[in-house]
Amino acid sequence: MQNQTTLLLIDDENNLRQVLARVLELEGYQVLQAKNAREGFELLENHAEEVEVVLSDVKLPDDHGLNILRKIKEKYPLPEVILMTAFGTIQDGVSAMKQGAFDYLTKGDSDEQLIVTVARAADKARLRKRVAELEKQVEAKFTLDTIIGHTAALKQAKELTIRVAATDSTVLLEGETGVGKELFAQAIHSASPRRSKPFVAVNCSAFPKDLLESEIFGYKKGAFTGAMADKKGLFEEANGGTIFLDEIGEMPPELQAKFLRVLETQTFTKLGDTKPIKVNVRIVAATNRDLQAEAEADHFRPDLYYRLSVFKIRVPTLRERQEDIPLLAQHFLQQYNAKMNRRLQGMSEEFIQKLKSYPWKGNIRELKNVMERAVILADTDTLTPEHLPSEFWSAAPSLEAAESDTALSTVERGHILKVLEQSGGNKTEAARRLHIGLTTLYRKLQEYGLN
């Protein structure tokens, strides 16, 4: 018995239609009946979410089955369509299958064949619907709407992301570890014309130098000891889509030269091969380093830096998004409530104030971990400061520290942060506005822990 799969049956022969409907209903299907194409489309429009299979006669008083097939596929791509005729021809059957019909049956054949065909069509329709639902969930998971927060610094990063997503420009995401650079990279891909193609992420700091090259570019059989077969690299896997290179500042110098060639020509050569491979890949890179300073100090190839930084987006730290902390904490509370089957109702005001006053050197990743721990420890329906780790108490400012908020260093740090935000994270522009040298600015940033 089927689980109340809904079918639409279109046939102008009343007796035959009713007999077929009864046969299918006995198999557990819910059957909607229409005597012509117009009625069929009205029913389909009203029951588009439920109908998984359409059975239609080829010759109807107001339309032809092939036209019905084409119209259904254009407007309702998920249901499977089975065409039926009393006078089938091979040519019509071939044409129907080419236009997307699931099958082409001759009336009068056994009911068993019809039942088997409908069951197969329903299985395929359910699978297609499930895939479509999963694709929607994946797209929704990585849209900009899922990046939580309303502070000015985050809004600016989102606006830049929206502008660049529709292009094929290379993007460099800058920001500390844990700020969510990969989430921005996925949002760029999801909002781009490449969204239906692969998104491939690789952390350049997670692989040894030799292994990183083989992972990115692949290798030919026999290229080195242990290379027992050809291997596709991540650039090939990402062809047509986007490749995200996290912590690109960790890429070894010799590999930087090969990567620069990929940026310039969209071609590369596998290890152990001589034949270049052409790919069509959008590159989004990320770093927690100041690559401009690294390039100026010859610690990173300047030519590669300028190719990567066609469009830079600075992802703000959690310290710059203090007003977003309660929203993020509430999001993680709901997430871990669901994951751990808990029913915590919220957070106390003291708990929220503790979160807002904490320095968050690990950014959003650290906040997520703190919230997971708090949910595990909670023995009441509200999170309170006692559910926070010891760092929150040792990090609490003393009276002397509070009085030092007016110290010159504190004022200077705040002013540098303000000017940097006004400059969109551009350190050269910030240094100009501050009337100091770029080297002095880098020293100040390091001194105040703002790198």
Short mmCIF file of C-alpha atoms in Angstrom, two decimals:
data_model
loop_
_atom_site.label_atom_id
_atom_site.label_comp_id
_atom_site.label_asym_id
_atom_site.label_seq_id
_atom_site.Cartn_x
_atom_site.Cartn_y
_atom_site.Cartn_z
CA MET A 1 0.00 0.00 0.00
CA GLN A 2 1.23 3.45 -0.86
CA ASN A 3 1.37 6.22 1.73
CA GLN A 4 -1.47 8.33 0.29
CA THR A 5 0.47 9.46 -2.75
CA THR A 6 -1.74 11.83 -4.76
CA LEU A 7 -2.23 11.19 -8.49
CA LEU A 8 -3.93 13.31 -11.13
CA LEU A 9 -5.79 11.27 -13.77
CA ILE A 10 -6.84 13.12 -16.96
CA ASP A 11 -9.04 11.21 -19.42
CA ASP A 12 -12.19 12.15 -21.34
CA GLU A 13 -13.57 8.58 -21.31
CA ASN A 14 -15.62 8.63 -18.10
CA ASN A 15 -16.03 4.87 -17.65
CA LEU A 16 -12.35 4.08 -18.27
CA ARG A 17 -11.24 6.96 -16.04
CA GLN A 18 -13.41 5.79 -13.16
CA VAL A 19 -12.23 2.18 -13.53
CA LEU A 20 -8.56 3.28 -13.51
CA ALA A 21 -9.19 5.55 -10.53
CA ARG A 22 -10.77 2.67 -8.59
CA VAL A 23 -7.87 0.34 -9.37
CA LEU A 24 -5.37 2.94 -8.17
CA GLU A 25 -7.39 3.80 -5.06
CA LEU A 26 -7.38 0.14 -4.08
CA GLU A 27 -3.58 0.36 -4.19
CA GLY A 28 -3.71 3.17 -1.64
CA TYR A 29 -3.41 6.21 -3.90
CA GLN A 30 -5.51 9.34 -3.63
CA VAL A 31 -6.78 10.04 -7.16
CA LEU A 32 -7.93 13.40 -8.53
CA GLN A 33 -9.97 13.10 -11.74
CA ALA A 34 -10.29 15.50 -14.68
CA LYS A 35 -12.15 14.97 -17.98
CA ASN A 36 -10.04 17.43 -20.02
CA ALA A 37 -6.82 19.43 -19.98
CA ARG A 38 -8.41 22.59 -18.55
CA GLU A 39 -9.83 20.75 -15.54
CA GLY A 40 -6.53 18.94 -15.13
CA PHE A 41 -4.52 22.17 -14.88
CA GLU A 42 -7.04 23.67 -12.46
CA LEU A 43 -6.66 20.66 -10.18
CA LEU A 44 -2.87 20.71 -10.55
CA GLU A 45 -2.75 24.38 -9.65
CA ASN A 46 -4.85 23.81 -6.52
CA HIS A 47 -2.96 20.67 -5.46
CA ALA A 48 0.56 21.40 -6.75
CA GLU A 49 2.18 20.50 -3.40
CA GLU A 50 0.48 17.08 -3.20
CA VAL A 51 0.38 15.73 -6.77
CA GLU A 52 3.36 13.47 -7.45
CA VAL A 53 2.22 11.66 -10.60
CA VAL A 54 0.06 12.79 -13.54
CA LEU A 55 -1.55 10.16 -15.83
CA SER A 56 -2.93 11.77 -18.97
CA ASP A 57 -4.59 10.51 -22.11
CA VAL A 58 -2.77 11.65 -25.24
CA LYS A 59 -5.90 12.64 -27.18
CA LEU A 60 -8.10 15.00 -25.21
CA PRO A 61 -10.92 17.22 -26.56
CA ASP A 62 -9.07 20.46 -25.71
CA ASP A 63 -5.37 19.59 -26.00
CA HIS A 64 -2.80 16.97 -26.97
CA GLY A 65 -0.92 14.92 -24.42
CA LEU A 66 2.50 16.11 -25.62
CA ASN A 67 1.43 19.74 -25.13
CA ILE A 68 0.14 18.89 -21.66
CA LEU A 69 3.45 17.20 -20.86
CA ARG A 70 5.45 20.27 -21.97
CA LYS A 71 3.25 22.70 -20.00
CA ILE A 72 3.43 20.59 -16.83
CA LYS A 73 7.22 20.30 -17.04
CA GLU A 74 7.58 24.05 -17.56
CA LYS A 75 5.39 25.09 -14.62
CA TYR A 76 5.49 22.06 -12.29
CA PRO A 77 8.88 20.30 -12.66
CA LEU A 78 8.52 17.89 -9.71
CA PRO A 79 5.60 15.55 -10.65
CA GLU A 80 6.27 12.64 -12.99
CA VAL A 81 4.03 12.41 -16.09
CA ILE A 82 2.79 9.16 -17.64
CA LEU A 83 1.03 9.40 -21.02
CA MET A 84 -1.62 6.86 -22.11
CA THR A 85 -3.07 6.24 -25.56
CA ALA A 86 -5.29 3.77 -27.30
CA PHE A 87 -3.36 4.16 -30.56
CA GLY A 88 0.30 4.33 -29.56
CA THR A 89 3.05 4.87 -32.10
CA ILE A 90 6.78 4.49 -31.63
CA GLN A 91 7.31 8.05 -32.85
CA ASP A 92 4.94 9.51 -30.24
CA GLY A 93 6.48 7.38 -27.55
CA VAL A 94 10.02 8.51 -28.40
CA SER A 95 8.90 12.14 -28.54
CA ALA A 96 7.18 11.86 -25.15
CA MET A 97 10.24 10.36 -23.48
CA LYS A 98 12.50 13.03 -24.97
CA GLN A 99 10.25 15.73 -23.52
CA GLY A 100 10.46 14.24 -20.04
CA ALA A 101 7.60 11.75 -19.78
CA PHE A 102 8.23 9.00 -17.24
CA ASP A 103 6.58 6.41 -19.50
CA TYR A 104 4.24 5.99 -22.48
CA LEU A 105 1.59 3.30 -22.01
CA THR A 106 -0.99 1.74 -24.31
CA LYS A 107 -4.52 1.58 -22.92
CA GLY A 108 -5.81 -1.94 -22.46
CA ASP A 109 -2.51 -3.32 -21.20
CA SER A 110 -2.64 -5.18 -17.88
CA ASP A 111 -3.52 -3.33 -14.68
CA GLU A 112 -0.40 -4.87 -13.15
CA GLN A 113 1.85 -3.03 -15.61
CA LEU A 114 0.07 0.25 -14.87
CA ILE A 115 0.39 -0.25 -11.09
CA VAL A 116 4.12 -1.06 -11.34
CA THR A 117 4.76 1.95 -13.59
CA VAL A 118 2.83 4.31 -11.30
CA ALA A 119 4.71 3.00 -8.24
CA ARG A 120 8.08 3.60 -9.92
CA ALA A 121 7.00 7.08 -11.02
CA ALA A 122 5.82 7.92 -7.48
CA ASP A 123 9.15 6.76 -6.00
CA LYS A 124 11.05 8.94 -8.44
CA ALA A 125 8.80 11.94 -7.77
CA ARG A 126 9.24 11.59 -4.01
CA LEU A 127 13.01 11.38 -4.44
CA ARG A 128 13.00 14.45 -6.69
CA LYS A 129 10.91 16.37 -4.15
CA ARG A 130 13.23 15.34 -1.32
CA VAL A 131 16.30 16.47 -3.27
CA ALA A 132 14.62 19.81 -4.01
CA GLU A 133 13.81 20.25 -0.30
CA LEU A 134 17.40 19.46 0.68
CA GLU A 135 18.75 21.90 -1.90
CA LYS A 136 16.50 24.62 -0.45
CA GLN A 137 17.74 23.81 3.05
CA VAL A 138 21.38 23.97 1.95
CA GLU A 139 20.81 27.28 0.16
CA ALA A 140 18.98 28.69 3.18
CA LYS A 141 21.76 27.51 5.50
CA PHE A 142 24.36 29.61 3.74
CA THR A 143 22.53 32.78 2.80
CA LEU A 144 23.42 36.17 4.22
CA ASP A 145 20.16 36.07 6.18
CA THR A 146 21.69 33.38 8.39
CA ILE A 147 24.59 35.66 9.35
CA ILE A 148 23.11 37.05 12.55
CA GLY A 149 23.56 40.65 13.65
CA HIS A 150 22.72 44.29 13.00
CA THR A 151 25.82 46.28 13.95
CA ALA A 152 27.26 48.75 11.45
CA ALA A 153 30.48 46.77 10.92
CA LEU A 154 28.56 43.59 10.06
CA LYS A 155 26.11 45.44 7.81
CA GLN A 156 29.02 46.86 5.83
CA ALA A 157 30.53 43.39 5.33
CA LYS A 158 27.13 42.04 4.22
CA GLU A 159 26.59 44.89 1.75
CA LEU A 160 30.01 44.28 0.18
CA THR A 161 29.20 40.56 -0.02
CA ILE A 162 25.94 41.24 -1.86
CA ARG A 163 27.72 43.50 -4.36
CA VAL A 164 30.52 41.07 -5.20
CA ALA A 165 28.52 37.81 -5.13
CA ALA A 166 26.98 38.30 -8.58
CA THR A 167 30.41 38.78 -10.18
CA ASP A 168 33.27 36.36 -10.80
CA SER A 169 35.81 38.59 -9.02
CA THR A 170 38.34 37.04 -6.67
CA VAL A 171 37.51 37.89 -3.06
CA LEU A 172 39.83 38.13 -0.06
CA LEU A 173 38.12 37.80 3.33
CA GLU A 174 40.12 39.30 6.18
CA GLY A 175 39.47 38.74 9.86
CA GLU A 176 40.56 37.01 13.02
CA THR A 177 40.18 33.30 13.57
CA GLY A 178 36.62 32.37 14.48
CA VAL A 179 34.81 35.40 13.03
CA GLY A 180 32.94 33.35 10.41
CA LYS A 181 34.93 33.89 7.21
CA GLU A 182 33.86 30.54 5.76
CA LEU A 183 30.21 31.43 6.36
CA PHE A 184 30.73 34.58 4.28
CA ALA A 185 32.49 32.53 1.57
CA GLN A 186 29.54 30.13 1.42
CA ALA A 187 27.12 33.07 1.28
CA ILE A 188 29.06 34.54 -1.67
CA HIS A 189 28.80 31.20 -3.49
CA SER A 190 25.09 30.72 -2.66
CA ALA A 191 24.23 34.19 -3.98
CA SER A 192 26.27 33.77 -7.17
CA PRO A 193 25.35 32.30 -10.59
CA ARG A 194 27.59 29.35 -9.61
CA ARG A 195 25.31 28.29 -6.74
CA SER A 196 24.31 25.02 -8.43
CA LYS A 197 27.95 24.00 -8.87
CA PRO A 198 30.37 22.71 -6.19
CA PHE A 199 31.64 24.76 -3.25
CA VAL A 200 34.97 23.27 -2.18
CA ALA A 201 36.78 24.45 0.96
CA VAL A 202 40.39 23.75 1.92
CA ASN A 203 42.33 24.98 4.93
CA CYS A 204 45.87 25.75 3.75
CA SER A 205 47.23 25.46 7.29
CA ALA A 206 45.83 21.95 7.79
CA PHE A 207 48.14 20.17 5.31
CA PRO A 208 51.93 19.69 5.13
CA LYS A 209 53.53 21.52 2.18
CA ASP A 210 53.84 18.51 -0.16
CA LEU A 211 50.41 17.15 0.65
CA LEU A 212 48.75 20.55 0.15
CA GLU A 213 49.97 20.73 -3.46
CA SER A 214 48.69 17.26 -4.29
CA GLU A 215 45.34 18.01 -2.61
CA ILE A 216 44.83 21.25 -4.52
CA PHE A 217 46.12 20.20 -7.95
CA GLY A 218 45.93 16.41 -7.87
CA TYR A 219 48.51 14.00 -9.28
CA LYS A 220 49.13 11.36 -11.93
CA LYS A 221 49.70 7.72 -11.16
CA GLY A 222 53.39 7.19 -10.33
CA ALA A 223 54.06 10.88 -9.60
CA PHE A 224 55.58 9.82 -6.26
CA THR A 225 55.88 6.75 -4.07
CA GLY A 226 52.38 5.67 -3.09
CA ALA A 227 50.62 7.38 -6.02
CA MET A 228 48.90 4.19 -7.18
CA ALA A 229 46.25 5.90 -9.32
CA ASP A 230 45.36 9.29 -10.81
CA LYS A 231 43.82 11.67 -8.29
CA LYS A 232 41.64 14.69 -8.98
CA GLY A 233 42.67 17.84 -7.18
CA LEU A 234 40.28 20.24 -5.47
CA PHE A 235 40.46 22.67 -8.39
CA GLU A 236 39.07 19.97 -10.67
CA GLU A 237 36.43 19.06 -8.09
CA ALA A 238 35.36 22.73 -7.93
CA ASN A 239 35.20 23.21 -11.71
CA GLY A 240 32.29 25.50 -12.56
CA GLY A 241 31.88 26.46 -8.90
CA THR A 242 33.84 28.13 -6.12
CA ILE A 243 36.98 27.11 -4.25
CA PHE A 244 37.52 28.59 -0.80
CA LEU A 245 41.14 28.74 0.35
CA ASP A 246 41.15 29.41 4.08
CA GLU A 247 44.29 30.71 5.82
CA ILE A 248 45.96 31.36 2.49
CA GLY A 249 48.72 33.23 4.29
CA GLU A 250 50.02 29.80 5.36
CA MET A 251 50.55 28.69 1.74
CA PRO A 252 54.24 27.82 1.13
CA PRO A 253 56.15 30.29 -1.15
CA GLU A 254 56.86 27.72 -3.89
CA LEU A 255 53.16 26.82 -4.05
CA GLN A 256 52.19 30.49 -4.18
CA ALA A 257 53.89 30.79 -7.61
CA LYS A 258 51.88 27.88 -9.02
CA PHE A 259 48.68 29.23 -7.52
CA LEU A 260 49.34 32.66 -9.05
CA ARG A 261 49.42 31.02 -12.49
CA VAL A 262 46.01 29.45 -11.83
CA LEU A 263 44.62 32.87 -10.96
CA GLU A 264 46.03 34.40 -14.13
CA THR A 265 45.29 31.62 -16.65
CA GLN A 266 42.74 29.28 -15.00
CA THR A 267 45.05 26.42 -15.92
CA PHE A 268 47.30 24.16 -13.83
CA THR A 269 49.33 20.98 -14.16
CA LYS A 270 48.96 17.95 -11.93
CA LEU A 271 51.96 16.55 -10.11
CA GLY A 272 53.74 14.13 -12.41
CA ASP A 273 51.94 15.38 -15.52
CA THR A 274 52.93 17.66 -18.40
CA LYS A 275 49.50 18.39 -19.83
CA PRO A 276 47.83 21.57 -18.50
CA ILE A 277 44.22 21.34 -17.31
CA LYS A 278 41.76 24.17 -17.91
CA VAL A 279 39.23 24.97 -15.19
CA ASN A 280 36.53 27.57 -14.60
CA VAL A 281 36.69 28.30 -10.89
CA ARG A 282 35.89 31.32 -8.76
CA ILE A 283 38.40 31.85 -5.96
CA VAL A 284 37.52 33.13 -2.51
CA ALA A 285 40.44 33.28 -0.08
CA ALA A 286 40.63 34.11 3.61
CA THR A 287 43.34 35.06 6.05
CA ASN A 288 43.74 36.01 9.70
CA ARG A 289 47.02 37.72 8.85
CA ASP A 290 47.67 41.21 7.53
CA LEU A 291 48.64 40.04 4.04
CA GLN A 292 49.45 43.56 2.88
CA ALA A 293 52.05 43.90 5.64
CA GLU A 294 53.27 40.36 4.92
CA ALA A 295 53.68 41.23 1.24
CA GLU A 296 55.50 44.48 2.05
CA ALA A 297 57.86 42.50 4.29
CA ASP A 298 58.37 39.87 1.53
CA HIS A 299 56.77 37.15 3.66
CA PHE A 300 54.06 36.68 1.03
CA ARG A 301 54.30 37.15 -2.75
CA PRO A 302 53.24 40.75 -3.48
CA ASP A 303 51.99 39.84 -6.99
CA LEU A 304 49.78 37.09 -5.53
CA TYR A 305 48.49 39.43 -2.83
CA TYR A 306 47.41 42.02 -5.41
CA ARG A 307 45.69 39.33 -7.49
CA LEU A 308 43.86 38.02 -4.43
CA SER A 309 42.82 41.41 -3.09
CA VAL A 310 40.78 42.49 -6.12
CA PHE A 311 37.89 42.80 -3.68
CA LYS A 312 38.53 42.72 0.06
CA ILE A 313 35.92 42.20 2.75
CA ARG A 314 36.85 42.59 6.39
CA VAL A 315 34.76 40.37 8.65
CA PRO A 316 34.46 42.18 12.01
CA THR A 317 35.47 40.66 15.32
CA LEU A 318 32.91 39.84 17.98
CA ARG A 319 34.41 42.61 20.12
CA GLU A 320 33.23 45.08 17.47
CA ARG A 321 29.76 43.55 17.48
CA GLN A 322 28.93 43.78 21.16
CA GLU A 323 25.24 44.51 20.50
CA ASP A 324 24.99 41.33 18.40
CA ILE A 325 26.18 39.07 21.23
CA PRO A 326 22.69 38.50 22.79
CA LEU A 327 21.25 37.61 19.35
CA LEU A 328 24.06 35.15 18.66
CA ALA A 329 23.83 33.66 22.14
CA GLN A 330 20.06 33.15 21.74
CA HIS A 331 20.65 31.46 18.36
CA PHE A 332 23.16 29.02 19.88
CA LEU A 333 20.85 28.42 22.86
CA GLN A 334 18.06 27.36 20.49
CA GLN A 335 20.50 25.25 18.46
CA TYR A 336 21.76 23.33 21.49
CA ASN A 337 18.28 23.05 22.99
CA ALA A 338 17.28 21.14 19.84
CA LYS A 339 20.51 19.15 19.62
CA MET A 340 20.48 18.03 23.27
CA ASN A 341 16.70 17.82 23.65
CA ARG A 342 16.72 20.52 26.36
CA ARG A 343 14.03 23.11 27.07
CA LEU A 344 15.95 26.09 28.44
CA GLN A 345 13.84 29.24 28.27
CA GLY A 346 16.48 31.95 28.12
CA MET A 347 19.39 33.79 29.74
CA SER A 348 19.47 36.00 32.80
CA GLU A 349 20.40 39.67 32.41
CA GLU A 350 23.58 39.04 34.45
CA PHE A 351 24.52 36.20 32.09
CA ILE A 352 24.07 38.45 29.04
CA GLN A 353 26.09 41.26 30.64
CA LYS A 354 28.92 38.82 31.34
CA LEU A 355 28.89 37.77 27.68
CA LYS A 356 28.94 41.38 26.49
CA SER A 357 31.86 42.39 28.73
CA TYR A 358 34.07 39.41 27.82
CA PRO A 359 36.95 40.10 25.32
CA TRP A 360 36.14 37.12 23.01
CA LYS A 361 39.59 36.50 21.56
CA GLY A 362 38.15 33.37 19.92
CA ASN A 363 35.25 35.34 18.46
CA ILE A 364 32.00 33.60 17.41
CA ARG A 365 33.59 30.15 17.58
CA GLU A 366 34.44 30.75 21.24
CA LEU A 367 30.92 32.06 21.98
CA LYS A 368 29.44 28.94 20.39
CA ASN A 369 31.60 26.70 22.60
CA VAL A 370 30.72 28.69 25.73
CA MET A 371 26.99 28.37 24.97
CA GLU A 372 27.27 24.62 24.37
CA ARG A 373 29.00 24.21 27.74
CA ALA A 374 26.41 26.36 29.49
CA VAL A 375 23.49 24.36 28.08
CA ILE A 376 25.15 21.11 29.24
CA LEU A 377 25.67 22.46 32.77
CA ALA A 378 22.30 24.17 33.19
CA ASP A 379 20.07 22.59 35.86
CA THR A 380 17.41 25.31 35.65
CA ASP A 381 15.42 26.69 32.74
CA THR A 382 17.52 29.89 32.60
CA LEU A 383 21.24 30.33 31.98
CA THR A 384 22.98 32.30 34.74
CA PRO A 385 26.59 33.44 35.27
CA GLU A 386 27.39 30.29 37.30
CA HIS A 387 27.13 28.34 34.03
CA LEU A 388 30.04 30.28 32.53
CA PRO A 389 33.65 28.99 32.59
CA SER A 390 36.29 30.30 35.01
CA GLU A 391 37.83 32.64 32.42
CA PHE A 392 34.79 34.89 32.75
CA TRP A 393 35.57 35.47 36.41
CA SER A 394 39.34 35.90 36.04
CA ALA A 395 38.70 38.27 33.13
CA ALA A 396 36.42 40.49 35.20
CA PRO A 397 37.94 44.00 35.42
CA SER A 398 39.17 45.20 38.80
CA LEU A 399 38.36 48.63 40.22
CA GLU A 400 41.82 49.82 39.21
CA ALA A 401 41.29 48.52 35.69
CA ALA A 402 37.91 50.24 35.50
CA GLU A 403 39.46 53.52 36.58
CA SER A 404 42.09 53.13 33.87
CA ASP A 405 39.43 53.34 31.13
CA THR A 406 40.37 57.00 30.74
CA ALA A 407 44.06 56.18 30.35
CA LEU A 408 45.76 57.44 27.20
CA SER A 409 46.32 53.88 25.89
CA THR A 410 42.61 53.06 26.22
CA VAL A 411 41.55 56.24 24.46
CA GLU A 412 44.13 55.70 21.71
CA ARG A 413 43.03 52.10 21.15
CA GLY A 414 39.39 53.16 20.85
CA HIS A 415 40.28 55.96 18.43
CA ILE A 416 42.29 53.63 16.19
CA LEU A 417 39.37 51.18 16.10
CA LYS A 418 36.96 53.98 15.18
CA VAL A 419 39.17 55.30 12.36
CA LEU A 420 39.74 51.77 11.03
CA GLU A 421 35.98 51.20 10.87
CA GLN A 422 35.47 54.55 9.12
CA SER A 423 38.18 53.51 6.61
CA GLY A 424 36.46 50.20 5.90
CA GLY A 425 39.42 48.29 7.35
CA ASN A 426 41.85 49.91 4.90
CA LYS A 427 44.99 50.37 7.03
CA THR A 428 46.75 52.66 4.55
CA GLU A 429 43.76 55.04 4.60
CA ALA A 430 43.48 54.73 8.39
CA ALA A 431 47.15 55.64 8.82
CA ARG A 432 46.66 58.69 6.59
CA ARG A 433 43.67 59.86 8.63
CA LEU A 434 45.56 59.31 11.89
CA HIS A 435 48.57 61.24 10.50
CA ILE A 436 50.96 58.39 11.36
CA GLY A 437 53.09 56.07 9.25
CA LEU A 438 51.77 52.69 8.14
CA THR A 439 54.53 50.92 10.10
CA THR A 440 53.54 52.83 13.24
CA LEU A 441 49.92 51.77 12.76
CA TYR A 442 50.91 48.10 12.45
CA ARG A 443 52.97 48.43 15.65
CA LYS A 444 50.01 50.00 17.47
CA LEU A 445 47.66 47.29 16.22
CA GLN A 446 50.00 44.61 17.52
CA GLU A 447 50.49 46.44 20.79
CA TYR A 448 46.74 46.64 21.43
CA GLY A 449 46.04 43.12 20.22
CA LEU A 450 44.05 44.31 17.18
CA ASN A 451 45.76 42.18 14.51
#
